Amino acid sequence: MAYFNEDNTVEQMLINAAGNVGWIYVEPDKVPRLPDEVFVVEWLNTALLELNDITPEQAEQVIHKLRAVVYSCNNMDDLVAANDKFRKLLFEENSYPFGQDGDNINIKFFHEDMSKNRCVVTNQWQYPRLNHEGGKRLDLVYLINGIPLVIGEAKTPVRPDVTWADGAVDILHYEKSIPQMFVSNILTFASEGKELQYGGICCPVDKWGPWFADEERHHGTLESVRRNYESIITPERLLDIYRYYSVFTGGTGGKKIKIVCRYQQYLGGEAIVQRVLKTKREGSGPKKGLIWHFQGSGKSWLMVFAAQKLRRMPELKSPTVIIVDDRIDLEDQITGDFTRAEIPNVDSISSKEELEEKIKMRKILITTIFKFGDLDDGEVIDTRDNIILLMDEAHRTQEGNLGAKMRTALPNAFFFGLTGTPINRNDHNTFAAFGAQEDPHGYISKYTFQNSVEDGATLELNFQTVPVSMHLNEEQLQKEFDELTDQISEEDKNELVRRTSVEAFFTAQERINEVCKYIVNHFRDQIEPNGMKAQVVVYNRDCCIKYKKALDALLGTDDQTVIVMHTNGDKADDYKEHKRSRDEEKKLLDKFRDPLSPIKFVIVTSKLLTGFDAPILQCMYLDKPMKNHTLLQAICRTNRKYNENKKSGLIVDFVGVFDNVARSLAFDEGTVHEIVKNLDEIKALIPTFVAECVEFFPGVDRTIGGWEGLMAAQECLKDSEKKVSFARHFARLAKAWEIVSPDPMLQPYQADYTWMASVYQSVRPTGGNGSLIWTILGAKTIEIIHQNIDTIDIGKSLEELVVDADVINTVIEEAKKQPSKVVEVEKMLRLRLGKHASDPNFKKFIEKLDELRKRLEENLITSIDFLKQLLQMAREILEEEKKVELPEDPHAKARAALTDLFESIRTDETPIIVEQVVNDIDNEVVNIIRQFKDAFKSVTARREIKKKLRTILWIKYQIKDNEVFEKAYSYIEQYY
């Protein structure tokens, strides 16, 4: 009978498809490599001699230098730096004194004609391979000229509980255990035959993305995976990504990370590069193009990638690439991206004189469009045809006189417009300026809001309306309100405001007080528990001042709010306190991004509505009339991914702009409306979602607590497909619940939700299998489970249970009559193992316990056999515990855990006195806990504990690592 598994389906399909695009398959045993060698030295040596005029001894010197980087990488912490260094050795630091008279020559590792390179794919690659045993086994390895450049994992396509993410998790484990295999890596990928996802080294699974061959985005079948796979695995494209479409940059905490282009960035960047090259080669053709990639999908990096490749194309003879923004804050963001990625030959233009002077330079220049406004009418500053302009946020606000002057000044340049907002059908100026007739629909590349959410590049946007009394809904003001939202000039707006009552409405102190009360209550209930922050958008600069005073009074402190606004034209010095240099503002916003900083709210009126990237920002409190491009750009500040607690971006609408979404967001693309959702719509779905989850448990009494009830629930999910289906349904419900909670409408469903959340958590795999299906529960759901958890007591401690034979016999006999005893013993073991979750010595017991549970569910063993093996495992666990010296009491355990944590991060650069840090935390936390009954069930108490912990770590000891903060808090919650 035919059968399917990952080897004879996905893995073999991928090997076969690789042959279609230039790869040769070689069986692993026939690859001529040494057991502990990363390179296939024979192939690498041959390529070096064929590509370069050097001797075998010189080739050995080159290989030795590459080896030194590979084998100096002994752990995952060194991997990104080693990967960066290795790429430099191939393409930038590849000069050796092998020429005549010791002259330096550049060593080539790859032939420009890919057919002349040795491109080999092999499978089941073992490293290290000592006596054909030991080491790790990689599904697929792709080598060019003996250098392993890509690693892939194939998973079975026929088990619904297995996804590509399981392969991605495997790769992350390999990066930790055998980092040497990834030093030369371009990218890694995984597939289960439905989706193809990829990432750069050390990239968390939730940051991986799909690769699509084109903007049609086919997926879901083996055939679609094959097509997408052939697109990304083409050797020419891989080397293109390696050299031009990858960067190394600073991540959170200053740690270096690798960014590999997403598929839309590659397609968009190549659309620009290939148009320039084609027009230059043929001497005619369009010298412009329009790219629409939605807000938050990475346009800044697209420009970095495209500029990097354009600069290195020999046909363009050292071109000048100019990045043009329409706002200073956007210019700062782009400049920061180029600087952190260490892109060479980057400069900025700060005046008309610099524009005229630096335009002659063969560099990447960054400026705003307003610098062109200072040019004289009709002034031409450069007639070269190898000047390429990339215009950020290229909608009609950039055109008019400024656009005309720019095109006059550079008559033979290429102009490419990039926009993050859908362009209205009536927006003829933008299409005329950038759209080419040769391009379908006027774009050379398009990536919609729907695409970005489906790919996980951005989050959905939800909006919540507030009491109508806070809306500007008086009929006689509606016409004037609409005029104000049409983004008229500042002068016209001021004139109009003087003739209306709109300003009076938004600046009334009584209304501001009511709005701020709502903001503080909402933030404390829905945003702060997730560890997120908020932006408050108000009517004008005076409102910024009023809102800060009102919010500070309600919060009881002035360090949680900050105003960021323009202070130009402030003749009376009303806003002097909030005037900052660009560098000061940047440092302030970095503090806002810091999860340990006390700043929770940034108050703005016109600043930070575009180009402001702060993933920790989840909620926008909107109290300013806006619509169309400006509205969409503003609300998309909240759609950046951050962590598992951030399920969506949220806009709380005090103005009423969302009362008619279609009118506020009047764009061609219906996808905008699909993703911007009203919370009322989500609330309406909750009852259906709950009912569909409940249907998985027919006849189960959900009022029965303890493990009798849980066992009955688990019996309904013994079938693997049914369990996976329940997981999908509950994950959908949990996402909606996290978004809506703590709304009172959830109360009727609270008991059922709590019960199902506990069931979900109890059957969720612990080993990371089915990573996409079994999602991590949100903070609010975890809190619900903790508040409603039942303790397990079978009358005996674990020690008594395994030592006393009579007790064992009694438990076995009771289990025959009362099967719930089996589950109670299992739970006892899981609770005990949970205390050792971070100890690798106990990992084998967790894996064995999961395997036993699986065998029981598949009816391979009886419940009594299951129990007997549990009792045997209990003995083994106790024996293992004897090897570990544990503190005697919970308080000592807390101090020991905290001591270990801070010892692990102590370095010469951060010479903290660990005992002092632990003492401070210990004393301060105990003081707070004593003030509350059941402190960890109190939202207020937990908030105060976290606040005190932040103060100790962040302010007193300057420890600003969020992972350390989270671990410290988890120890406090566990032991105190």
JSON list of C-alpha atoms in Angstrom, two decimals, residues 37 64 113 115 127 204 216 381 391 495 567 593 597-598 617 708 721 761 766 788 808 903 925:
[
{"chain": "A", "resi": 37, "resn": "GLU", "atom": "CA", "xyz": [34.50, 19.56, 7.93]},
{"chain": "A", "resi": 64, "resn": "HIS", "atom": "CA", "xyz": [42.49, 28.60, 5.96]},
{"chain": "A", "resi": 113, "resn": "ASP", "atom": "CA", "xyz": [28.20, 32.41, -15.33]},
{"chain": "A", "resi": 115, "resn": "SER", "atom": "CA", "xyz": [26.57, 27.18, -15.13]},
{"chain": "A", "resi": 127, "resn": "TYR", "atom": "CA", "xyz": [27.70, 17.11, 11.14]},
{"chain": "A", "resi": 204, "resn": "PRO", "atom": "CA", "xyz": [12.86, 33.80, 15.57]},
{"chain": "A", "resi": 216, "resn": "GLU", "atom": "CA", "xyz": [-0.04, 36.15, -7.56]},
{"chain": "A", "resi": 381, "resn": "ILE", "atom": "CA", "xyz": [22.14, 71.10, -11.54]},
{"chain": "A", "resi": 391, "resn": "MET", "atom": "CA", "xyz": [10.91, 59.02, -3.53]},
{"chain": "A", "resi": 495, "resn": "GLU", "atom": "CA", "xyz": [-8.64, 80.93, 8.95]},
{"chain": "A", "resi": 567, "resn": "THR", "atom": "CA", "xyz": [7.87, 74.29, 18.28]},
{"chain": "A", "resi": 593, "resn": "ARG", "atom": "CA", "xyz": [10.56, 52.10, 22.77]},
{"chain": "A", "resi": 597, "resn": "SER", "atom": "CA", "xyz": [11.29, 52.90, 30.60]},
{"chain": "A", "resi": 598, "resn": "PRO", "atom": "CA", "xyz": [8.51, 54.55, 32.66]},
{"chain": "A", "resi": 617, "resn": "LEU", "atom": "CA", "xyz": [3.18, 50.96, 20.44]},
{"chain": "A", "resi": 708, "resn": "GLU", "atom": "CA", "xyz": [-12.18, 14.47, 36.56]},
{"chain": "A", "resi": 721, "resn": "GLU", "atom": "CA", "xyz": [-7.28, 15.45, 13.83]},
{"chain": "A", "resi": 761, "resn": "GLN", "atom": "CA", "xyz": [-3.19, 24.33, 27.66]},
{"chain": "A", "resi": 766, "resn": "THR", "atom": "CA", "xyz": [5.42, 20.95, 25.06]},
{"chain": "A", "resi": 788, "resn": "ASN", "atom": "CA", "xyz": [-8.78, 29.57, 38.17]},
{"chain": "A", "resi": 808, "resn": "ILE", "atom": "CA", "xyz": [1.75, 2.17, 44.83]},
{"chain": "A", "resi": 903, "resn": "GLU", "atom": "CA", "xyz": [25.29, 36.08, 37.80]},
{"chain": "A", "resi": 925, "resn": "VAL", "atom": "CA", "xyz": [8.90, 42.95, 46.63]}
]
